[in-house]
């Protein structure tokens, strides 16, 4: 059980596996106004930066679940490094269908809504772990502006134009599910650059260290195409944000 290898190579130096900077992640944690001791479930927790930094800064605790053994190990090491291993734990498991043993104050899926087959299914899954009055966090892409063609949409790594909504339509869709949007923090071009561009140096150094690896051809192809693709497509067309929801 693992994610595609290109991600564990290209994002091996990332602490945050989405277009958020540490500052934006801290802004989101503060914006939720949670009491110390609140419990968070993070499905698709990656290298654990959200749980670990929030445990350090806001006194929260919780569990992260991710199907990458590489990222799960990084999360455990991060918890040790920040001195919060007594408050947060990380489980290598498939987050799809995962329900916490005890209900939590915040149930999050920040950038991995495929675990529930999309936003609607993921909200339904998270709700099973949430206490009454708790907060769901959804991280999801949206179109900054509608791409003029399917080719441009695919340049943004979407399968089609219909994969994402515009920001107003995405926000409205939560209301149609009977949830209030109570907070949101959005990525910007700088945070997108930090997420995407940091991969390029990582891949270049990996190629230098592993020239004979069977996977080197795929890493080289990704490094060759990624900078132009980001400059041409992602920066202009694709947004990303985390939305805090409470059931009506």
XYZ file of C-alpha atoms in Angstrom:
248
model
C 0.000 0.000 0.000
C 1.614 3.205 -1.172
C 1.167 6.297 -3.327
C 2.868 6.574 -6.764
C 6.632 6.707 -6.426
C 6.989 10.005 -8.300
C 5.387 11.772 -5.330
C 7.582 10.177 -2.669
C 10.613 11.231 -4.729
C 9.584 14.718 -5.866
C 8.062 15.688 -2.491
C 10.551 13.914 -0.246
C 11.883 17.276 1.034
C 8.403 18.740 1.543
C 6.877 19.088 4.968
C 3.571 20.282 3.509
C 2.263 18.312 0.528
C -0.021 20.987 -0.858
C 0.333 24.645 -1.915
C 0.396 26.039 1.627
C 3.332 27.742 3.282
C 3.989 27.241 7.010
C 2.539 30.726 7.551
C -0.737 29.815 5.851
C -0.942 26.578 7.808
C -0.460 28.542 11.034
C -3.104 31.057 9.924
C -5.578 28.232 9.393
C -4.856 26.715 12.803
C -5.321 30.054 14.565
C -8.483 30.823 12.584
C -10.251 27.729 13.929
C -10.052 29.085 17.519
C -9.800 25.621 19.037
C -9.259 25.042 22.730
C -6.037 23.337 23.880
C -6.614 19.614 24.030
C -8.950 19.564 21.027
C -8.661 16.421 18.927
C -8.022 16.393 15.169
C -8.325 13.547 12.673
C -6.307 14.157 9.488
C -7.015 11.750 6.616
C -4.235 11.871 4.035
C -1.893 13.417 6.579
C 1.291 13.235 4.497
C 4.369 14.162 6.499
C 2.259 15.334 9.406
C 3.106 19.030 9.464
C -0.442 20.188 10.150
C -0.933 17.984 13.213
C 2.605 18.414 14.516
C 2.779 22.194 14.176
C -0.717 22.670 15.585
C 0.106 20.421 18.541
C 3.176 22.575 19.205
C 1.520 25.959 18.650
C -2.051 25.438 19.850
C -1.909 22.462 22.211
C -3.991 20.202 19.978
C -3.748 16.425 19.650
C -4.893 13.834 17.196
C -4.282 11.144 14.614
C -3.018 11.268 11.037
C -3.667 8.493 8.521
C -1.739 8.156 5.258
C -1.041 5.346 2.800
C 2.578 6.397 2.149
C 5.021 4.624 4.466
C 7.705 7.187 3.557
C 5.568 10.160 4.542
C 4.192 8.407 7.629
C 7.738 7.791 8.867
C 8.573 11.445 8.202
C 5.511 12.474 10.226
C 6.590 10.379 13.193
C 10.073 11.884 13.072
C 8.596 15.376 12.862
C 6.471 14.711 15.946
C 9.586 13.613 17.826
C 11.539 16.662 16.617
C 8.835 19.078 17.780
C 8.329 17.264 21.088
C 4.671 16.440 20.445
C 4.824 12.656 19.991
C 2.815 12.276 23.190
C -0.109 14.189 21.635
C -0.159 13.115 17.985
C 0.106 9.719 16.316
C 0.435 8.625 12.706
C -0.916 5.468 11.120
C 0.176 3.935 7.823
C -3.181 2.866 6.407
C -5.656 3.551 3.623
C -7.616 6.645 4.677
C -10.505 5.710 2.379
C -13.296 4.556 4.676
C -11.349 5.304 7.872
C -13.499 6.247 10.882
C -12.018 7.279 14.234
C -12.692 5.144 17.305
C -13.673 8.279 19.223
C -15.307 11.345 17.726
C -13.058 14.355 17.192
C -13.362 18.141 17.251
C -11.918 18.548 13.750
C -12.063 16.008 10.926
C -9.830 16.995 8.011
C -8.962 15.916 4.515
C -6.650 18.574 3.176
C -5.938 17.810 -0.466
C -6.903 14.149 -0.805
C -10.655 14.105 -1.437
C -10.181 11.160 -3.770
C -10.384 9.033 -0.597
C -14.145 9.589 -0.584
C -14.628 9.683 -4.344
C -14.716 13.496 -4.330
C -15.786 16.327 -2.059
C -19.286 15.045 -1.318
C -18.180 11.549 -0.364
C -15.240 12.833 1.670
C -17.437 15.171 3.695
C -19.742 12.233 4.385
C -16.786 10.124 5.506
C -15.361 12.829 7.778
C -18.760 13.430 9.354
C -18.691 9.870 10.736
C -15.734 10.793 12.956
C -16.944 14.250 13.999
C -18.542 15.201 17.285
C -21.724 17.326 17.179
C -20.734 20.941 16.596
C -17.302 19.991 15.263
C -15.522 21.328 12.204
C -14.782 19.598 8.913
C -11.758 20.794 6.923
C -11.692 20.225 3.176
C -8.698 21.160 1.018
C -9.648 21.332 -2.647
C -8.557 22.883 -5.954
C -10.767 25.323 -7.839
C -10.485 27.261 -11.080
C -9.148 30.778 -10.643
C -10.482 31.320 -14.141
C -12.078 28.787 -16.435
C -9.516 27.259 -18.810
C -10.313 27.979 -22.446
C -9.928 24.337 -23.477
C -9.654 20.785 -22.226
C -5.974 20.886 -23.189
C -5.339 23.727 -20.749
C -7.311 21.904 -18.042
C -5.120 18.846 -18.533
C -2.059 21.095 -18.294
C -3.282 21.831 -14.759
C -3.304 18.064 -14.068
C -7.101 17.889 -14.257
C -8.675 15.074 -16.221
C -11.195 17.546 -17.649
C -12.712 20.992 -17.140
C -15.472 19.426 -15.079
C -13.052 18.175 -12.413
C -13.081 21.503 -10.547
C -15.500 24.352 -9.869
C -14.871 28.074 -9.662
C -14.416 29.451 -6.150
C -17.975 30.872 -5.845
C -19.457 27.614 -7.112
C -17.306 25.533 -4.767
C -18.319 27.620 -1.762
C -21.976 27.415 -2.824
C -21.722 23.635 -3.146
C -21.021 23.294 0.576
C -24.241 25.131 1.363
C -26.165 22.753 -0.884
C -24.876 19.936 1.343
C -26.300 21.769 4.384
C -22.971 23.029 5.706
C -21.968 26.560 6.654
C -18.559 27.749 5.482
C -17.162 29.256 8.676
C -13.562 29.937 7.576
C -11.287 29.588 4.567
C -7.604 30.093 3.840
C -6.534 30.180 0.194
C -3.242 29.487 -1.532
C -1.658 32.251 -3.596
C 0.906 32.289 -6.393
C 3.805 32.358 -3.960
C 2.582 29.342 -2.022
C 1.936 27.502 -5.305
C 5.516 28.319 -6.349
C 6.906 27.024 -3.085
C 4.978 23.768 -3.454
C 5.797 23.150 -7.121
C 9.257 24.656 -7.537
C 10.677 22.904 -4.474
C 10.093 19.597 -6.280
C 12.477 20.504 -9.097
C 15.639 20.730 -7.023
C 14.655 17.557 -5.166
C 14.218 15.664 -8.440
C 17.465 17.018 -9.898
C 19.425 15.911 -6.836
C 17.690 12.528 -6.826
C 18.678 12.009 -10.474
C 22.293 12.888 -9.702
C 22.330 10.365 -6.861
C 20.409 7.623 -8.713
C 21.399 7.716 -12.400
C 20.961 3.972 -12.888
C 17.632 3.610 -11.084
C 14.902 2.048 -13.234
C 12.654 4.992 -12.333
C 15.149 7.662 -13.442
C 13.571 8.030 -16.885
C 10.213 8.971 -15.364
C 11.774 11.426 -12.929
C 13.727 13.037 -15.781
C 10.548 13.390 -17.865
C 8.731 15.028 -14.956
C 11.596 17.431 -14.222
C 11.831 18.399 -17.892
C 8.130 19.239 -18.218
C 7.146 20.481 -14.752
C 8.596 24.025 -14.710
C 7.012 25.089 -17.993
C 3.720 23.396 -17.111
C 3.546 25.265 -13.822
C 4.452 28.620 -15.417
C 2.050 28.159 -18.332
C -0.942 26.613 -16.593
C -1.072 26.218 -12.815
C -0.144 29.761 -11.817
C -2.847 31.350 -13.963
C -5.692 28.883 -13.793
C -5.617 26.759 -10.648
C -6.444 27.852 -7.121
C -6.462 25.824 -3.927
C -7.852 26.396 -0.484
C -8.922 24.881 2.804
C -12.544 25.396 3.805
C -13.878 24.994 7.346
C -17.421 23.649 7.468
C -20.014 23.184 10.207
C -23.259 21.276 9.777
C -26.392 23.429 9.883
